[in-house]
Short mmCIF file of C-alpha atoms in Angstrom, two decimals:
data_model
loop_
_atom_site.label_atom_id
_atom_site.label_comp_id
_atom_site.label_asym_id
_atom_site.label_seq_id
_atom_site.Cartn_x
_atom_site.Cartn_y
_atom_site.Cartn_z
CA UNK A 55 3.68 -9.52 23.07
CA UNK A 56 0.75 -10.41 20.88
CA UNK A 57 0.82 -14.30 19.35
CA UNK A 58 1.63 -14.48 15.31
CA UNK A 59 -0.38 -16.46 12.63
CA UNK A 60 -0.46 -17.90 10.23
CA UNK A 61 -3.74 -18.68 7.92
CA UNK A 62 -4.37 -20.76 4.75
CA UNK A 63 -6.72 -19.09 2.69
CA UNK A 64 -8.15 -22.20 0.29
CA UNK A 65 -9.79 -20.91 -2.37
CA UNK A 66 -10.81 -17.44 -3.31
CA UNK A 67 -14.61 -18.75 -2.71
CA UNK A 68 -13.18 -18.94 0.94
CA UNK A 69 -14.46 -15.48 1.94
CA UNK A 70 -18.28 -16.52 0.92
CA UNK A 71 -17.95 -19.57 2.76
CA UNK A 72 -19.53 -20.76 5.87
CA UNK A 73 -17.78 -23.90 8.10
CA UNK A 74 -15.84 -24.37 11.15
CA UNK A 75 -12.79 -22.53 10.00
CA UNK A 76 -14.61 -19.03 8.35
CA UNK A 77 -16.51 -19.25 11.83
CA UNK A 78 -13.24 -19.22 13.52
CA UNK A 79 -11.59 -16.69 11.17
CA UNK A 80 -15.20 -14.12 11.79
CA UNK A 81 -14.28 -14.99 15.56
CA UNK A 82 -10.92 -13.92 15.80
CA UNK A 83 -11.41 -10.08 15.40
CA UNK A 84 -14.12 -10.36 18.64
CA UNK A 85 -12.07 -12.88 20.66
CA UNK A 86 -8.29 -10.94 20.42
CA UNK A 87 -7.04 -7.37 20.61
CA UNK A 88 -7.00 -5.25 18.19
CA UNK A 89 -3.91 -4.52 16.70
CA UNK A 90 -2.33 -1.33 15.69
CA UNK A 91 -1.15 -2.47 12.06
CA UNK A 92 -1.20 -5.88 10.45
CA UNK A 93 2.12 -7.43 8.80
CA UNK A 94 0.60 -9.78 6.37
CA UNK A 95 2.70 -12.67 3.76
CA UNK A 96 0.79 -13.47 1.09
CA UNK A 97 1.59 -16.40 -0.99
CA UNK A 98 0.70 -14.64 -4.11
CA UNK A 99 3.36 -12.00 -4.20
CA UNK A 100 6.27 -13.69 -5.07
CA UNK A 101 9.13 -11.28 -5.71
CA UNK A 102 12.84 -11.90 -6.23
CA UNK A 103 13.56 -9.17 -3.51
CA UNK A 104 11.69 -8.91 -0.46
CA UNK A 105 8.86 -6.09 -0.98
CA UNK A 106 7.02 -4.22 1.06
CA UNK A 107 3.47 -2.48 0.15
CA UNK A 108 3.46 0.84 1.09
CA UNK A 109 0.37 1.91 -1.56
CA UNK A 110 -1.55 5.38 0.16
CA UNK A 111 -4.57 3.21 -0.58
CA UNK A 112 -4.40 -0.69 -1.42
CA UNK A 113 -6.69 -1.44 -4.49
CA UNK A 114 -8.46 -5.22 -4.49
CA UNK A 115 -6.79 -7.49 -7.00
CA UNK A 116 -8.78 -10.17 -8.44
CA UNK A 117 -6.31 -12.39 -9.47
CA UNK A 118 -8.46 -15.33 -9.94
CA UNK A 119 -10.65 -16.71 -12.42
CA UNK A 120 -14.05 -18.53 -12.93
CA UNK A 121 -15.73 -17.89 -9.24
CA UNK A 122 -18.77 -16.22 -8.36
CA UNK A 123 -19.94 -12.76 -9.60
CA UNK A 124 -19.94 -11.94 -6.02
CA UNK A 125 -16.10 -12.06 -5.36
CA UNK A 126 -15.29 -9.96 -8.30
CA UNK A 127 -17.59 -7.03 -6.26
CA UNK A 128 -16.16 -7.29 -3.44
CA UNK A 129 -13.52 -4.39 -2.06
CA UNK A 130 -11.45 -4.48 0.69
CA UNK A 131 -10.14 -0.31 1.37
CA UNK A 132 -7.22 -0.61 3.52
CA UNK A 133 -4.62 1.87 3.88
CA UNK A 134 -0.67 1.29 4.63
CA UNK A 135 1.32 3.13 6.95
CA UNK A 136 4.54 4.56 5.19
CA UNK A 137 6.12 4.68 8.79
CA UNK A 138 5.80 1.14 9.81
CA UNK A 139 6.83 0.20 5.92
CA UNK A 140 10.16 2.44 6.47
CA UNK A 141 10.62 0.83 10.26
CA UNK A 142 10.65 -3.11 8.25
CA UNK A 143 12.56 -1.62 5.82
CA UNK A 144 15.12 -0.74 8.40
CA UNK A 145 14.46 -4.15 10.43
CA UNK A 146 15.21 -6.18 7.66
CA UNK A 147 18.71 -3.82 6.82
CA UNK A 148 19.47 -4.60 9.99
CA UNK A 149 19.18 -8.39 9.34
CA UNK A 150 21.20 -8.27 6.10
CA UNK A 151 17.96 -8.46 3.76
CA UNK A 152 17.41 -6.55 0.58
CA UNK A 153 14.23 -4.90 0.67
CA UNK A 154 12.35 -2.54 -1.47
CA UNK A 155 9.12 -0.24 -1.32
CA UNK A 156 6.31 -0.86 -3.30
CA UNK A 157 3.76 2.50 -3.67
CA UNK A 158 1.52 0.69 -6.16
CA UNK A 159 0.70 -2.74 -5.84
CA UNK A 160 -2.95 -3.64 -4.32
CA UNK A 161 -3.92 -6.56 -2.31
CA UNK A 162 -4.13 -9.85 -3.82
CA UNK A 163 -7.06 -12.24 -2.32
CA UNK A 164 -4.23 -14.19 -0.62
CA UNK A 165 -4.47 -11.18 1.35
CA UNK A 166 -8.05 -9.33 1.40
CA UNK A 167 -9.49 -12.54 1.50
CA UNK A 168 -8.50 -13.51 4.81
CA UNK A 169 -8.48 -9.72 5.92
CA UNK A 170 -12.02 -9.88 4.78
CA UNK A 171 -12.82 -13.09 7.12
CA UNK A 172 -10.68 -11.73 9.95
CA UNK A 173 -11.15 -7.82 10.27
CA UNK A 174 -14.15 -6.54 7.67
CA UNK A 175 -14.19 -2.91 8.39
CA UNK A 176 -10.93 -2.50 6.67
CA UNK A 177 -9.78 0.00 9.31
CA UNK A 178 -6.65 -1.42 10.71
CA UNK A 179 -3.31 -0.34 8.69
CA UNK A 180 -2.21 -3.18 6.47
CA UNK A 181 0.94 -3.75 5.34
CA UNK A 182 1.57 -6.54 2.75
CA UNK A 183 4.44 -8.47 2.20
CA UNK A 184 6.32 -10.46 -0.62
CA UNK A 185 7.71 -13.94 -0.63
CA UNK A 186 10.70 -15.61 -2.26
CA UNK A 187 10.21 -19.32 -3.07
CA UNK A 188 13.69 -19.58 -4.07
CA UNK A 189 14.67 -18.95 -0.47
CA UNK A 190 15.95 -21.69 1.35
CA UNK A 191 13.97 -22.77 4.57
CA UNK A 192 16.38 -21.52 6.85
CA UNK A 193 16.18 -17.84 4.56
CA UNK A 194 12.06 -17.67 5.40
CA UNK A 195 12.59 -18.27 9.08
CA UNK A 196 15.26 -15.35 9.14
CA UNK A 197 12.83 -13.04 7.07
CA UNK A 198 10.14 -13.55 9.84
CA UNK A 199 12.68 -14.25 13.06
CA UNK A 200 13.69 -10.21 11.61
CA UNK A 201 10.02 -8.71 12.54
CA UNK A 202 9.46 -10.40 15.49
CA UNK A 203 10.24 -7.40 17.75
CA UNK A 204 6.96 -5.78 15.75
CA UNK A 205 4.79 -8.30 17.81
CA UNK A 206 5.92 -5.90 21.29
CA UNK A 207 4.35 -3.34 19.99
CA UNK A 208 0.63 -5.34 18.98
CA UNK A 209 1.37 -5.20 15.21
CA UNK A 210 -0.30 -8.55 13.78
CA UNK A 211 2.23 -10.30 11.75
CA UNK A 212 0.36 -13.11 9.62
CA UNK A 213 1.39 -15.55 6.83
CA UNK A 214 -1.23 -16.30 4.66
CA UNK A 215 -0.88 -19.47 2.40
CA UNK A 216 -1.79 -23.42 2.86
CA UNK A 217 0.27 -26.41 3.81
CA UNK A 218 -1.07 -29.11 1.47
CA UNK A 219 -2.12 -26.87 -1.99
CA UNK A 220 -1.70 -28.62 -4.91
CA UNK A 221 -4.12 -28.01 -7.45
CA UNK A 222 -3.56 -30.73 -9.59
CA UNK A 223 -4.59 -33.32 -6.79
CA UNK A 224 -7.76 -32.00 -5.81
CA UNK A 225 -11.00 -34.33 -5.80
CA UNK A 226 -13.69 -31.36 -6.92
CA UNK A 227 -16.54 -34.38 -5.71
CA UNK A 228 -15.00 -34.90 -2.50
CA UNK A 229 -17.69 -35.63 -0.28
CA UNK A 230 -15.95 -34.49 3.07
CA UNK A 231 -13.11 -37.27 2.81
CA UNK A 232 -9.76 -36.45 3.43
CA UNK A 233 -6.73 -38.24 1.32
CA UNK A 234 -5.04 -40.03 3.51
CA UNK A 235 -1.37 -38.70 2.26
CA UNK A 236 -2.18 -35.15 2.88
CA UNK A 237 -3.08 -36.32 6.49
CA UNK A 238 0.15 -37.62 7.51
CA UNK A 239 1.95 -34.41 5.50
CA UNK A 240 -0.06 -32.55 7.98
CA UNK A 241 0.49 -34.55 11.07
CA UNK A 242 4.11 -34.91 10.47
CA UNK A 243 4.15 -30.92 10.32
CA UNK A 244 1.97 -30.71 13.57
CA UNK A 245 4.48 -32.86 15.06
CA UNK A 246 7.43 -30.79 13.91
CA UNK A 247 6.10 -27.49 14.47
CA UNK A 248 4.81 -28.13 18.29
CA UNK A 249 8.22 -29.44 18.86
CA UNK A 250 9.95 -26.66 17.11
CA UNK A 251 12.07 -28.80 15.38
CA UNK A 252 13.99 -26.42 12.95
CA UNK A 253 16.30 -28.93 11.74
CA UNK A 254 13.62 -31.16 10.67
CA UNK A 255 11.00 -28.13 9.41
CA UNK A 256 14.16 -27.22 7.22
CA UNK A 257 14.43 -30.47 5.22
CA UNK A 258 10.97 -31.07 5.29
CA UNK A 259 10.81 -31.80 1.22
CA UNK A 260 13.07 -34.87 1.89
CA UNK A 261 12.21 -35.93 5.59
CA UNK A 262 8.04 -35.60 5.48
CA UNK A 263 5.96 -38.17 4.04
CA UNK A 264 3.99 -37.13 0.49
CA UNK A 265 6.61 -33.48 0.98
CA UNK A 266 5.80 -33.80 -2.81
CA UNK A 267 2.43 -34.13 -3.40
CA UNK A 268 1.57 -31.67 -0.61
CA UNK A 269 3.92 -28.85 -1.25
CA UNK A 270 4.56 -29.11 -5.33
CA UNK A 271 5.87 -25.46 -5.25
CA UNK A 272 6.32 -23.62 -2.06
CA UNK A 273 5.03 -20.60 -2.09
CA UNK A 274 2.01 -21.67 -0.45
CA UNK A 275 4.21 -23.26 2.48
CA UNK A 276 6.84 -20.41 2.88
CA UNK A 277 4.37 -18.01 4.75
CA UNK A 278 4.28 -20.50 7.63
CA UNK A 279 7.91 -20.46 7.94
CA UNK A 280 7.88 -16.78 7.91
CA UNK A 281 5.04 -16.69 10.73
CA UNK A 282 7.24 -19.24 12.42
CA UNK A 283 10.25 -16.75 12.50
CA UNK A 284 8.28 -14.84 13.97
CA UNK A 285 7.80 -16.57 17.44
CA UNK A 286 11.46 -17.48 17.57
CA UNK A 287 11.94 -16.10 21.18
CA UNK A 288 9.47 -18.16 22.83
CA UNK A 289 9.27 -21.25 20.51
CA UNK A 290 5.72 -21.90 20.88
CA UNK A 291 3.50 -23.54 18.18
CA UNK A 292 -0.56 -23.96 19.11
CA UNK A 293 -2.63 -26.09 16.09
CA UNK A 294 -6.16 -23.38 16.47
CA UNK A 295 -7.92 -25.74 13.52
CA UNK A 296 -7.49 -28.19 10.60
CA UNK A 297 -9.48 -29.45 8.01
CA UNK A 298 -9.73 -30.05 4.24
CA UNK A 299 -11.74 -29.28 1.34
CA UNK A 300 -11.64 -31.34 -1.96
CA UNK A 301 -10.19 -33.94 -0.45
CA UNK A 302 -6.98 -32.35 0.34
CA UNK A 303 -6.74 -28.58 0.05
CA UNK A 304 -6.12 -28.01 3.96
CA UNK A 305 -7.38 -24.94 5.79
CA UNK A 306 -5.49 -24.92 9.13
CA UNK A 307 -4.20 -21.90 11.50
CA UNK A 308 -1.14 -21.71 13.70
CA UNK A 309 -0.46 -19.41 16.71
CA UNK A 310 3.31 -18.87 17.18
CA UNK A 311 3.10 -17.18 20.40
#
């Protein structure tokens, strides 16, 4: 059974980047198996209903504004496989969860991004999933907890988002600080997720310290939840990398194995 991830993806810039956490991220396609399909959450796909992709050919969505020329030329070609969309179609009818196909929809850079980073060639099947910030904690984890079988057979699940992303707070002049209250969001997570403490992960806007500045809407969080569900059977939470950029915008990864 192949670990689960989950990945923030920062910026859109993130892809032209080069520190500790791209060089882990251009690492990870050499240093693990290669999967048969990839299962990816992306943060930017929020639907009311859970969606899956299931587009022949994925277009690249730019949906971002006021970066380099360079992003806007970049392509990432991956194609879905309608078999494996119908098979988490089923998984999650199985679970109780409303689900729907989506033929058309490309991949946002919440998704190609860290595809980019993580697999370049663009020749593993993707499929891309939707999220649901109006979910309750306990809702994400069952989403992911419902494709965790898909991990037997070396599909790639991944949530792609960021732990501490708000906008608003970010210090643009940063000089490789980090802000102190997105540092004990994060290590109050750590602490919670290595411990698998579901009860506490589930109320984290009210138990964790700064739950408000870090996480001002969740969409950004939820994917972790969902790559959380994921590992349900084993319970096992591994902290691969953290750090920040702008003073608080935290790239970390998680293994749920």
């Amino acid at each position: 059974m192949i670990p689960s991830y989950f990945f923030a993806h920062g910026a859109p810039s993130l892809v032209l980047e080069e520190h500790a956490y791209t060089d882990l991220m251009k690492q990870f396609g050499a240093n693990t198996p290669k999967p048969k399909a990839i299962v990816l959450f992306s943060a930017h796909w929020e639907q009311p209903v859970q969606t899956i992709g299931a587009a022949t050919q994925y277009s690249t969505i730019y949906d971002f504004g006021g970066f380099q020329d360079e992003l806007y030329q970049m392509t990432y070609p991956a194609k879905s496989d309608k078999a494996l969309s119908e098979r988490i179609q089923s998984l999650f009818a199985k679970h109780g969860i409303e689900s729907v196909l989506d033929e058309e929809r490309g991949l946002d850079h919440g998704a190609w991004a860290v595809l980019k980073l993580l697999y370049p060639d663009a020749d593993i099947p993707v499929i891309a999933l939707s999220v649901n910030r109006y979910l309750t904690p306990e809702q994400q984890y069952e989403i992911g907890k419902a494709l965790g079988e898909l991990r037997e057979q070396d599909i790639l699940i991944i949530g792609s988002g960021g732990t501490v992303h708000n906008l608003r707070r970010l210090n643009w002049r940063s000089n490789g600080d980090m802000d102190d209250w997105a540092e004990a969001f994060d290590n109050w997570l750590q602490s919670k997720l290595e411990n698998w403490d579901m009860e506490a992960l589930f109320r984290y806007m009210e138990l964790a310290p700064h739950a408000n500045d870090a996480v001002p809407t969740s969409e950004h969080f939820i994917p972790l939840l969902l790559a959380m569900g994921t590992g349900d059977v084993n319970r096992q939470a591994k902290l691969l990398h953290r750090s920040y950029q702008y003073g608080n915008l935290s790239l970390s990864c998680w293994q749920f194995n």
